[in-house]
Amino acid sequence: MENLTLAIKGMTCMGCVASVTRVLKATAGVKDAQVTLQPAQAQVQYDGAQTNPAQLKAAVEDAGFEASEPA
Ligand code: 9UX
């Protein structure tokens, strides 16, 4: 299992947090996701054979938020 932290911009309420959590958990290969407003980030546990950081970032962006991997 892999672990990824994405910094997320554009979340302003707990509804946004729920939306990001939902799209991540709906992505094939995602085992679990913890999304927080403070700090504005998502921690994702996923199967590296089924998905990857670029796909997870794209899923969040398709939902209308900006995501980036911490440097
Ligand atoms: Mo509440 Mo967050 O409408 O977009 S879900 S601000």
XYZ file of N, CA and C and ligand atoms in Angstrom, residues 12-13 15-16, ligand 1:
18
model
N -13.563 25.162 1.102
C -13.942 26.209 2.058
C -14.884 25.721 3.152
N -15.433 24.540 3.013
C -16.365 24.076 4.046
C -16.287 22.568 4.166
N -18.499 20.531 3.424
C -19.076 19.912 2.229
C -18.007 19.659 1.186
N -17.109 20.620 1.060
C -15.986 20.443 0.138
C -15.134 19.248 0.577
Mo -20.299 24.327 0.697
Mo -17.812 23.713 -0.070
O -21.540 24.800 -0.629
O -17.923 24.061 -1.889
S -19.484 22.363 -0.325
S -18.496 25.747 0.149
